[in-house]
Amino acid sequence: MEAPAAWFSINAFFVPDGAGRRLPNWYVYFEHPTRRTEAGFDTFDLTVDLLIHPDLTDWE
């Protein structure tokens, strides 16, 4: 999920859990806003990432 002109994007990666799937954490990438180019889309990672527990009680 990424808002236009945002300096971050929020990602959810689900893992198998028995008969279903679970969300181990939210993953936040800090990056330059995504730009449209002739080749598609261009981003630049700022190398700072944030992991947030699904219930928002903890982060690292």
mmCIF file with all atom_site columns, N, CA and C in Angstrom:
data_model
loop_
_atom_site.group_PDB
_atom_site.id
_atom_site.type_symbol
_atom_site.label_atom_id
_atom_site.label_alt_id
_atom_site.label_comp_id
_atom_site.label_asym_id
_atom_site.label_entity_id
_atom_site.label_seq_id
_atom_site.pdbx_PDB_ins_code
_atom_site.Cartn_x
_atom_site.Cartn_y
_atom_site.Cartn_z
_atom_site.occupancy
_atom_site.B_iso_or_equiv
_atom_site.pdbx_formal_charge
_atom_site.auth_seq_id
_atom_site.auth_comp_id
_atom_site.auth_asym_id
_atom_site.auth_atom_id
_atom_site.pdbx_PDB_model_num
ATOM 1   N N  . MET A 1 1  ? 0.856  -1.152  0.000   1.00 0.00 ? 1  MET A N  1
ATOM 2   C CA . MET A 1 1  ? 0.000  0.000   0.000   1.00 0.00 ? 1  MET A CA 1
ATOM 3   C C  . MET A 1 1  ? 0.912  1.228   0.000   1.00 0.00 ? 1  MET A C  1
ATOM 4   N N  . GLU A 1 2  ? 0.662  2.134   -0.916  1.00 0.00 ? 2  GLU A N  1
ATOM 5   C CA . GLU A 1 2  ? 1.501  3.325   -0.998  1.00 0.00 ? 2  GLU A CA 1
ATOM 6   C C  . GLU A 1 2  ? 0.664  4.516   -1.440  1.00 0.00 ? 2  GLU A C  1
ATOM 7   N N  . ALA A 1 3  ? 0.723  5.585   -0.669  1.00 0.00 ? 3  ALA A N  1
ATOM 8   C CA . ALA A 1 3  ? 0.015  6.816   -1.027  1.00 0.00 ? 3  ALA A CA 1
ATOM 9   C C  . ALA A 1 3  ? 0.857  7.598   -2.038  1.00 0.00 ? 3  ALA A C  1
ATOM 10  N N  . PRO A 1 4  ? 0.219  8.291   -2.978  1.00 0.00 ? 4  PRO A N  1
ATOM 11  C CA . PRO A 1 4  ? 0.985  9.090   -3.930  1.00 0.00 ? 4  PRO A CA 1
ATOM 12  C C  . PRO A 1 4  ? 1.884  10.098  -3.215  1.00 0.00 ? 4  PRO A C  1
ATOM 13  N N  . ALA A 1 5  ? 3.101  10.228  -3.676  1.00 0.00 ? 5  ALA A N  1
ATOM 14  C CA . ALA A 1 5  ? 4.104  11.166  -3.150  1.00 0.00 ? 5  ALA A CA 1
ATOM 15  C C  . ALA A 1 5  ? 4.544  10.846  -1.722  1.00 0.00 ? 5  ALA A C  1
ATOM 16  N N  . ALA A 1 6  ? 4.230  9.659   -1.219  1.00 0.00 ? 6  ALA A N  1
ATOM 17  C CA . ALA A 1 6  ? 4.634  9.278   0.142   1.00 0.00 ? 6  ALA A CA 1
ATOM 18  C C  . ALA A 1 6  ? 6.099  8.854   0.167   1.00 0.00 ? 6  ALA A C  1
ATOM 19  N N  . TRP A 1 7  ? 6.777  9.116   1.263   1.00 0.00 ? 7  TRP A N  1
ATOM 20  C CA . TRP A 1 7  ? 8.169  8.727   1.460   1.00 0.00 ? 7  TRP A CA 1
ATOM 21  C C  . TRP A 1 7  ? 8.258  7.378   2.167   1.00 0.00 ? 7  TRP A C  1
ATOM 22  N N  . PHE A 1 8  ? 7.221  6.578   2.087   1.00 0.00 ? 8  PHE A N  1
ATOM 23  C CA . PHE A 1 8  ? 7.209  5.247   2.693   1.00 0.00 ? 8  PHE A CA 1
ATOM 24  C C  . PHE A 1 8  ? 6.154  4.396   1.987   1.00 0.00 ? 8  PHE A C  1
ATOM 25  N N  . SER A 1 9  ? 6.265  3.092   2.159   1.00 0.00 ? 9  SER A N  1
ATOM 26  C CA . SER A 1 9  ? 5.209  2.181   1.729   1.00 0.00 ? 9  SER A CA 1
ATOM 27  C C  . SER A 1 9  ? 5.000  1.153   2.827   1.00 0.00 ? 9  SER A C  1
ATOM 28  N N  . ILE A 1 10 ? 3.782  0.660   2.951   1.00 0.00 ? 10 ILE A N  1
ATOM 29  C CA . ILE A 1 10 ? 3.427  -0.312  3.982   1.00 0.00 ? 10 ILE A CA 1
ATOM 30  C C  . ILE A 1 10 ? 3.094  -1.626  3.287   1.00 0.00 ? 10 ILE A C  1
ATOM 31  N N  . ASN A 1 11 ? 3.733  -2.697  3.755   1.00 0.00 ? 11 ASN A N  1
ATOM 32  C CA . ASN A 1 11 ? 3.564  -4.004  3.130   1.00 0.00 ? 11 ASN A CA 1
ATOM 33  C C  . ASN A 1 11 ? 3.107  -5.027  4.155   1.00 0.00 ? 11 ASN A C  1
ATOM 34  N N  . ALA A 1 12 ? 2.320  -5.978  3.710   1.00 0.00 ? 12 ALA A N  1
ATOM 35  C CA . ALA A 1 12 ? 1.864  -7.084  4.549   1.00 0.00 ? 12 ALA A CA 1
ATOM 36  C C  . ALA A 1 12 ? 2.287  -8.379  3.871   1.00 0.00 ? 12 ALA A C  1
ATOM 37  N N  . PHE A 1 13 ? 3.052  -9.189  4.566   1.00 0.00 ? 13 PHE A N  1
ATOM 38  C CA . PHE A 1 13 ? 3.481  -10.485 4.052   1.00 0.00 ? 13 PHE A CA 1
ATOM 39  C C  . PHE A 1 13 ? 2.848  -11.567 4.917   1.00 0.00 ? 13 PHE A C  1
ATOM 40  N N  . PHE A 1 14 ? 2.027  -12.389 4.323   1.00 0.00 ? 14 PHE A N  1
ATOM 41  C CA . PHE A 1 14 ? 1.338  -13.449 5.055   1.00 0.00 ? 14 PHE A CA 1
ATOM 42  C C  . PHE A 1 14 ? 2.123  -14.749 4.941   1.00 0.00 ? 14 PHE A C  1
ATOM 43  N N  . VAL A 1 15 ? 2.083  -15.563 5.998   1.00 0.00 ? 15 VAL A N  1
ATOM 44  C CA . VAL A 1 15 ? 2.761  -16.861 6.016   1.00 0.00 ? 15 VAL A CA 1
ATOM 45  C C  . VAL A 1 15 ? 1.725  -17.951 6.288   1.00 0.00 ? 15 VAL A C  1
ATOM 46  N N  . PRO A 1 16 ? 1.969  -19.173 5.778   1.00 0.00 ? 16 PRO A N  1
ATOM 47  C CA . PRO A 1 16 ? 1.042  -20.273 6.045   1.00 0.00 ? 16 PRO A CA 1
ATOM 48  C C  . PRO A 1 16 ? 0.931  -20.539 7.542   1.00 0.00 ? 16 PRO A C  1
ATOM 49  N N  . ASP A 1 17 ? -0.277 -20.852 7.980   1.00 0.00 ? 17 ASP A N  1
ATOM 50  C CA . ASP A 1 17 ? -0.516 -21.135 9.397   1.00 0.00 ? 17 ASP A CA 1
ATOM 51  C C  . ASP A 1 17 ? -1.635 -22.168 9.497   1.00 0.00 ? 17 ASP A C  1
ATOM 52  N N  . GLY A 1 18 ? -1.264 -23.441 9.508   1.00 0.00 ? 18 GLY A N  1
ATOM 53  C CA . GLY A 1 18 ? -2.281 -24.492 9.542   1.00 0.00 ? 18 GLY A CA 1
ATOM 54  C C  . GLY A 1 18 ? -3.106 -24.483 8.273   1.00 0.00 ? 18 GLY A C  1
ATOM 55  N N  . ALA A 1 19 ? -4.412 -24.310 8.405   1.00 0.00 ? 19 ALA A N  1
ATOM 56  C CA . ALA A 1 19 ? -5.306 -24.304 7.249   1.00 0.00 ? 19 ALA A CA 1
ATOM 57  C C  . ALA A 1 19 ? -5.443 -22.917 6.627   1.00 0.00 ? 19 ALA A C  1
ATOM 58  N N  . GLY A 1 20 ? -4.849 -21.909 7.243   1.00 0.00 ? 20 GLY A N  1
ATOM 59  C CA . GLY A 1 20 ? -4.995 -20.546 6.729   1.00 0.00 ? 20 GLY A CA 1
ATOM 60  C C  . GLY A 1 20 ? -3.668 -19.827 6.620   1.00 0.00 ? 20 GLY A C  1
ATOM 61  N N  . ARG A 1 21 ? -3.734 -18.527 6.789   1.00 0.00 ? 21 ARG A N  1
ATOM 62  C CA . ARG A 1 21 ? -2.537 -17.686 6.744   1.00 0.00 ? 21 ARG A CA 1
ATOM 63  C C  . ARG A 1 21 ? -2.587 -16.722 7.914   1.00 0.00 ? 21 ARG A C  1
ATOM 64  N N  . ARG A 1 22 ? -1.410 -16.240 8.326   1.00 0.00 ? 22 ARG A N  1
ATOM 65  C CA . ARG A 1 22 ? -1.367 -15.236 9.392   1.00 0.00 ? 22 ARG A CA 1
ATOM 66  C C  . ARG A 1 22 ? -0.405 -14.121 8.985   1.00 0.00 ? 22 ARG A C  1
ATOM 67  N N  . LEU A 1 23 ? -0.609 -12.979 9.574   1.00 0.00 ? 23 LEU A N  1
ATOM 68  C CA . LEU A 1 23 ? 0.232  -11.807 9.330   1.00 0.00 ? 23 LEU A CA 1
ATOM 69  C C  . LEU A 1 23 ? 1.232  -11.703 10.477  1.00 0.00 ? 23 LEU A C  1
ATOM 70  N N  . PRO A 1 24 ? 2.522  -12.023 10.253  1.00 0.00 ? 24 PRO A N  1
ATOM 71  C CA . PRO A 1 24 ? 3.495  -11.941 11.343  1.00 0.00 ? 24 PRO A CA 1
ATOM 72  C C  . PRO A 1 24 ? 3.836  -10.500 11.727  1.00 0.00 ? 24 PRO A C  1
ATOM 73  N N  . ASN A 1 25 ? 3.789  -9.574  10.759  1.00 0.00 ? 25 ASN A N  1
ATOM 74  C CA . ASN A 1 25 ? 4.053  -8.163  11.046  1.00 0.00 ? 25 ASN A CA 1
ATOM 75  C C  . ASN A 1 25 ? 3.754  -7.313  9.828   1.00 0.00 ? 25 ASN A C  1
ATOM 76  N N  . TRP A 1 26 ? 3.640  -6.023  10.080  1.00 0.00 ? 26 TRP A N  1
ATOM 77  C CA . TRP A 1 26 ? 3.591  -5.036  9.005   1.00 0.00 ? 26 TRP A CA 1
ATOM 78  C C  . TRP A 1 26 ? 5.033  -4.643  8.720   1.00 0.00 ? 26 TRP A C  1
ATOM 79  N N  . TYR A 1 27 ? 5.355  -4.385  7.463   1.00 0.00 ? 27 TYR A N  1
ATOM 80  C CA . TYR A 1 27 ? 6.708  -4.019  7.075   1.00 0.00 ? 27 TYR A CA 1
ATOM 81  C C  . TYR A 1 27 ? 6.640  -2.648  6.417   1.00 0.00 ? 27 TYR A C  1
ATOM 82  N N  . VAL A 1 28 ? 7.337  -1.666  6.975   1.00 0.00 ? 28 VAL A N  1
ATOM 83  C CA . VAL A 1 28 ? 7.325  -0.303  6.438   1.00 0.00 ? 28 VAL A CA 1
ATOM 84  C C  . VAL A 1 28 ? 8.681  -0.010  5.805   1.00 0.00 ? 28 VAL A C  1
ATOM 85  N N  . TYR A 1 29 ? 8.666  0.307   4.520   1.00 0.00 ? 29 TYR A N  1
ATOM 86  C CA . TYR A 1 29 ? 9.874  0.713   3.799   1.00 0.00 ? 29 TYR A CA 1
ATOM 87  C C  . TYR A 1 29 ? 9.903  2.238   3.764   1.00 0.00 ? 29 TYR A C  1
ATOM 88  N N  . PHE A 1 30 ? 11.039 2.824   4.092   1.00 0.00 ? 30 PHE A N  1
ATOM 89  C CA . PHE A 1 30 ? 11.213 4.262   3.916   1.00 0.00 ? 30 PHE A CA 1
ATOM 90  C C  . PHE A 1 30 ? 11.973 4.455   2.615   1.00 0.00 ? 30 PHE A C  1
ATOM 91  N N  . GLU A 1 31 ? 11.396 5.239   1.712   1.00 0.00 ? 31 GLU A N  1
ATOM 92  C CA . GLU A 1 31 ? 11.931 5.365   0.358   1.00 0.00 ? 31 GLU A CA 1
ATOM 93  C C  . GLU A 1 31 ? 11.488 6.685   -0.264  1.00 0.00 ? 31 GLU A C  1
ATOM 94  N N  . HIS A 1 32 ? 12.193 7.079   -1.307  1.00 0.00 ? 32 HIS A N  1
ATOM 95  C CA . HIS A 1 32 ? 11.760 8.249   -2.072  1.00 0.00 ? 32 HIS A CA 1
ATOM 96  C C  . HIS A 1 32 ? 10.400 7.929   -2.694  1.00 0.00 ? 32 HIS A C  1
ATOM 97  N N  . PRO A 1 33 ? 9.585  8.937   -2.951  1.00 0.00 ? 33 PRO A N  1
ATOM 98  C CA . PRO A 1 33 ? 8.296  8.678   -3.602  1.00 0.00 ? 33 PRO A CA 1
ATOM 99  C C  . PRO A 1 33 ? 8.492  7.956   -4.942  1.00 0.00 ? 33 PRO A C  1
ATOM 100 N N  . THR A 1 34 ? 7.601  7.044   -5.249  1.00 0.00 ? 34 THR A N  1
ATOM 101 C CA . THR A 1 34 ? 7.668  6.298   -6.503  1.00 0.00 ? 34 THR A CA 1
ATOM 102 C C  . THR A 1 34 ? 7.410  7.238   -7.673  1.00 0.00 ? 34 THR A C  1
ATOM 103 N N  . ARG A 1 35 ? 8.242  7.085   -8.714  1.00 0.00 ? 35 ARG A N  1
ATOM 104 C CA . ARG A 1 35 ? 8.093  7.915   -9.916  1.00 0.00 ? 35 ARG A CA 1
ATOM 105 C C  . ARG A 1 35 ? 7.715  7.032   -11.099 1.00 0.00 ? 35 ARG A C  1
ATOM 106 N N  . ARG A 1 36 ? 6.867  7.539   -11.950 1.00 0.00 ? 36 ARG A N  1
ATOM 107 C CA . ARG A 1 36 ? 6.527  6.843   -13.193 1.00 0.00 ? 36 ARG A CA 1
ATOM 108 C C  . ARG A 1 36 ? 7.616  7.146   -14.210 1.00 0.00 ? 36 ARG A C  1
ATOM 109 N N  . THR A 1 37 ? 8.130  6.124   -14.890 1.00 0.00 ? 37 THR A N  1
ATOM 110 C CA . THR A 1 37 ? 9.139  6.294   -15.935 1.00 0.00 ? 37 THR A CA 1
ATOM 111 C C  . THR A 1 37 ? 8.668  5.570   -17.192 1.00 0.00 ? 37 THR A C  1
ATOM 112 N N  . GLU A 1 38 ? 9.413  5.714   -18.280 1.00 0.00 ? 38 GLU A N  1
ATOM 113 C CA . GLU A 1 38 ? 9.061  5.015   -19.516 1.00 0.00 ? 38 GLU A CA 1
ATOM 114 C C  . GLU A 1 38 ? 9.113  3.504   -19.330 1.00 0.00 ? 38 GLU A C  1
ATOM 115 N N  . ALA A 1 39 ? 9.984  3.043   -18.428 1.00 0.00 ? 39 ALA A N  1
ATOM 116 C CA . ALA A 1 39 ? 10.138 1.601   -18.185 1.00 0.00 ? 39 ALA A CA 1
ATOM 117 C C  . ALA A 1 39 ? 9.133  1.064   -17.170 1.00 0.00 ? 39 ALA A C  1
ATOM 118 N N  . GLY A 1 40 ? 8.396  1.931   -16.495 1.00 0.00 ? 40 GLY A N  1
ATOM 119 C CA . GLY A 1 40 ? 7.431  1.500   -15.476 1.00 0.00 ? 40 GLY A CA 1
ATOM 120 C C  . GLY A 1 40 ? 7.447  2.423   -14.278 1.00 0.00 ? 40 GLY A C  1
ATOM 121 N N  . PHE A 1 41 ? 7.923  1.911   -13.137 1.00 0.00 ? 41 PHE A N  1
ATOM 122 C CA . PHE A 1 41 ? 7.989  2.695   -11.907 1.00 0.00 ? 41 PHE A CA 1
ATOM 123 C C  . PHE A 1 41 ? 9.397  2.638   -11.347 1.00 0.00 ? 41 PHE A C  1
ATOM 124 N N  . ASP A 1 42 ? 9.834  3.706   -10.702 1.00 0.00 ? 42 ASP A N  1
ATOM 125 C CA . ASP A 1 42 ? 11.175 3.785   -10.139 1.00 0.00 ? 42 ASP A CA 1
ATOM 126 C C  . ASP A 1 42 ? 11.076 4.192   -8.675  1.00 0.00 ? 42 ASP A C  1
ATOM 127 N N  . THR A 1 43 ? 11.843 3.508   -7.810  1.00 0.00 ? 43 THR A N  1
ATOM 128 C CA . THR A 1 43 ? 11.893 3.836   -6.391  1.00 0.00 ? 43 THR A CA 1
ATOM 129 C C  . THR A 1 43 ? 13.344 3.904   -5.945  1.00 0.00 ? 43 THR A C  1
ATOM 130 N N  . PHE A 1 44 ? 13.577 4.477   -4.780  1.00 0.00 ? 44 PHE A N  1
ATOM 131 C CA . PHE A 1 44 ? 14.918 4.545   -4.199  1.00 0.00 ? 44 PHE A CA 1
ATOM 132 C C  . PHE A 1 44 ? 14.788 4.283   -2.709  1.00 0.00 ? 44 PHE A C  1
ATOM 133 N N  . ASP A 1 45 ? 15.294 3.131   -2.271  1.00 0.00 ? 45 ASP A N  1
ATOM 134 C CA . ASP A 1 45 ? 15.197 2.703   -0.877  1.00 0.00 ? 45 ASP A CA 1
ATOM 135 C C  . ASP A 1 45 ? 16.147 3.523   -0.010  1.00 0.00 ? 45 ASP A C  1
ATOM 136 N N  . LEU A 1 46 ? 15.662 4.017   1.126   1.00 0.00 ? 46 LEU A N  1
ATOM 137 C CA . LEU A 1 46 ? 16.488 4.798   2.049   1.00 0.00 ? 46 LEU A CA 1
ATOM 138 C C  . LEU A 1 46 ? 17.155 3.930   3.116   1.00 0.00 ? 46 LEU A C  1
ATOM 139 N N  . THR A 1 47 ? 17.070 2.606   2.973   1.00 0.00 ? 47 THR A N  1
ATOM 140 C CA . THR A 1 47 ? 17.714 1.585   3.823   1.00 0.00 ? 47 THR A CA 1
ATOM 141 C C  . THR A 1 47 ? 17.238 1.568   5.273   1.00 0.00 ? 47 THR A C  1
ATOM 142 N N  . VAL A 1 48 ? 16.207 2.297   5.606   1.00 0.00 ? 48 VAL A N  1
ATOM 143 C CA . VAL A 1 48 ? 15.628 2.254   6.954   1.00 0.00 ? 48 VAL A CA 1
ATOM 144 C C  . VAL A 1 48 ? 14.275 1.562   6.832   1.00 0.00 ? 48 VAL A C  1
ATOM 145 N N  . ASP A 1 49 ? 14.112 0.463   7.550   1.00 0.00 ? 49 ASP A N  1
ATOM 146 C CA . ASP A 1 49 ? 12.860 -0.286  7.514   1.00 0.00 ? 49 ASP A CA 1
ATOM 147 C C  . ASP A 1 49 ? 12.325 -0.443  8.930   1.00 0.00 ? 49 ASP A C  1
ATOM 148 N N  . LEU A 1 50 ? 11.045 -0.666  9.036   1.00 0.00 ? 50 LEU A N  1
ATOM 149 C CA . LEU A 1 50 ? 10.394 -0.780  10.334  1.00 0.00 ? 50 LEU A CA 1
ATOM 150 C C  . LEU A 1 50 ? 9.456  -1.982  10.309  1.00 0.00 ? 50 LEU A C  1
ATOM 151 N N  . LEU A 1 51 ? 9.575  -2.851  11.315  1.00 0.00 ? 51 LEU A N  1
ATOM 152 C CA . LEU A 1 51 ? 8.663  -3.981  11.493  1.00 0.00 ? 51 LEU A CA 1
ATOM 153 C C  . LEU A 1 51 ? 7.710  -3.646  12.628  1.00 0.00 ? 51 LEU A C  1
ATOM 154 N N  . ILE A 1 52 ? 6.416  -3.795  12.389  1.00 0.00 ? 52 ILE A N  1
ATOM 155 C CA . ILE A 1 52 ? 5.408  -3.469  13.401  1.00 0.00 ? 52 ILE A CA 1
ATOM 156 C C  . ILE A 1 52 ? 4.544  -4.705  13.644  1.00 0.00 ? 52 ILE A C  1
ATOM 157 N N  . HIS A 1 53 ? 4.373  -5.062  14.916  1.00 0.00 ? 53 HIS A N  1
ATOM 158 C CA . HIS A 1 53 ? 3.538  -6.202  15.289  1.00 0.00 ? 53 HIS A CA 1
ATOM 159 C C  . HIS A 1 53 ? 2.119  -5.972  14.769  1.00 0.00 ? 53 HIS A C  1
ATOM 160 N N  . PRO A 1 54 ? 1.414  -7.027  14.330  1.00 0.00 ? 54 PRO A N  1
ATOM 161 C CA . PRO A 1 54 ? 0.070  -6.852  13.756  1.00 0.00 ? 54 PRO A CA 1
ATOM 162 C C  . PRO A 1 54 ? -0.922 -6.095  14.637  1.00 0.00 ? 54 PRO A C  1
ATOM 163 N N  . ASP A 1 55 ? -0.809 -6.239  15.972  1.00 0.00 ? 55 ASP A N  1
ATOM 164 C CA . ASP A 1 55 ? -1.754 -5.507  16.833  1.00 0.00 ? 55 ASP A CA 1
ATOM 165 C C  . ASP A 1 55 ? -1.227 -4.124  17.231  1.00 0.00 ? 55 ASP A C  1
ATOM 166 N N  . LEU A 1 56 ? -0.117 -3.703  16.605  1.00 0.00 ? 56 LEU A N  1
ATOM 167 C CA . LEU A 1 56 ? 0.488  -2.373  16.770  1.00 0.00 ? 56 LEU A CA 1
ATOM 168 C C  . LEU A 1 56 ? 1.063  -2.124  18.167  1.00 0.00 ? 56 LEU A C  1
ATOM 169 N N  . THR A 1 57 ? 1.334  -3.185  18.944  1.00 0.00 ? 57 THR A N  1
ATOM 170 C CA . THR A 1 57 ? 1.849  -3.019  20.305  1.00 0.00 ? 57 THR A CA 1
ATOM 171 C C  . THR A 1 57 ? 3.368  -2.963  20.376  1.00 0.00 ? 57 THR A C  1
ATOM 172 N N  . ASP A 1 58 ? 4.059  -3.344  19.308  1.00 0.00 ? 58 ASP A N  1
ATOM 173 C CA . ASP A 1 58 ? 5.517  -3.422  19.351  1.00 0.00 ? 58 ASP A CA 1
ATOM 174 C C  . ASP A 1 58 ? 6.082  -3.133  17.970  1.00 0.00 ? 58 ASP A C  1
ATOM 175 N N  . TRP A 1 59 ? 7.294  -2.624  17.936  1.00 0.00 ? 59 TRP A N  1
ATOM 176 C CA . TRP A 1 59 ? 7.960  -2.355  16.662  1.00 0.00 ? 59 TRP A CA 1
ATOM 177 C C  . TRP A 1 59 ? 9.464  -2.510  16.841  1.00 0.00 ? 59 TRP A C  1
ATOM 178 N N  . GLU A 1 60 ? 10.154 -2.686  15.730  1.00 0.00 ? 60 GLU A N  1
ATOM 179 C CA . GLU A 1 60 ? 11.624 -2.728  15.749  1.00 0.00 ? 60 GLU A CA 1
ATOM 180 C C  . GLU A 1 60 ? 12.176 -2.203  14.444  1.00 0.00 ? 60 GLU A C  1
#
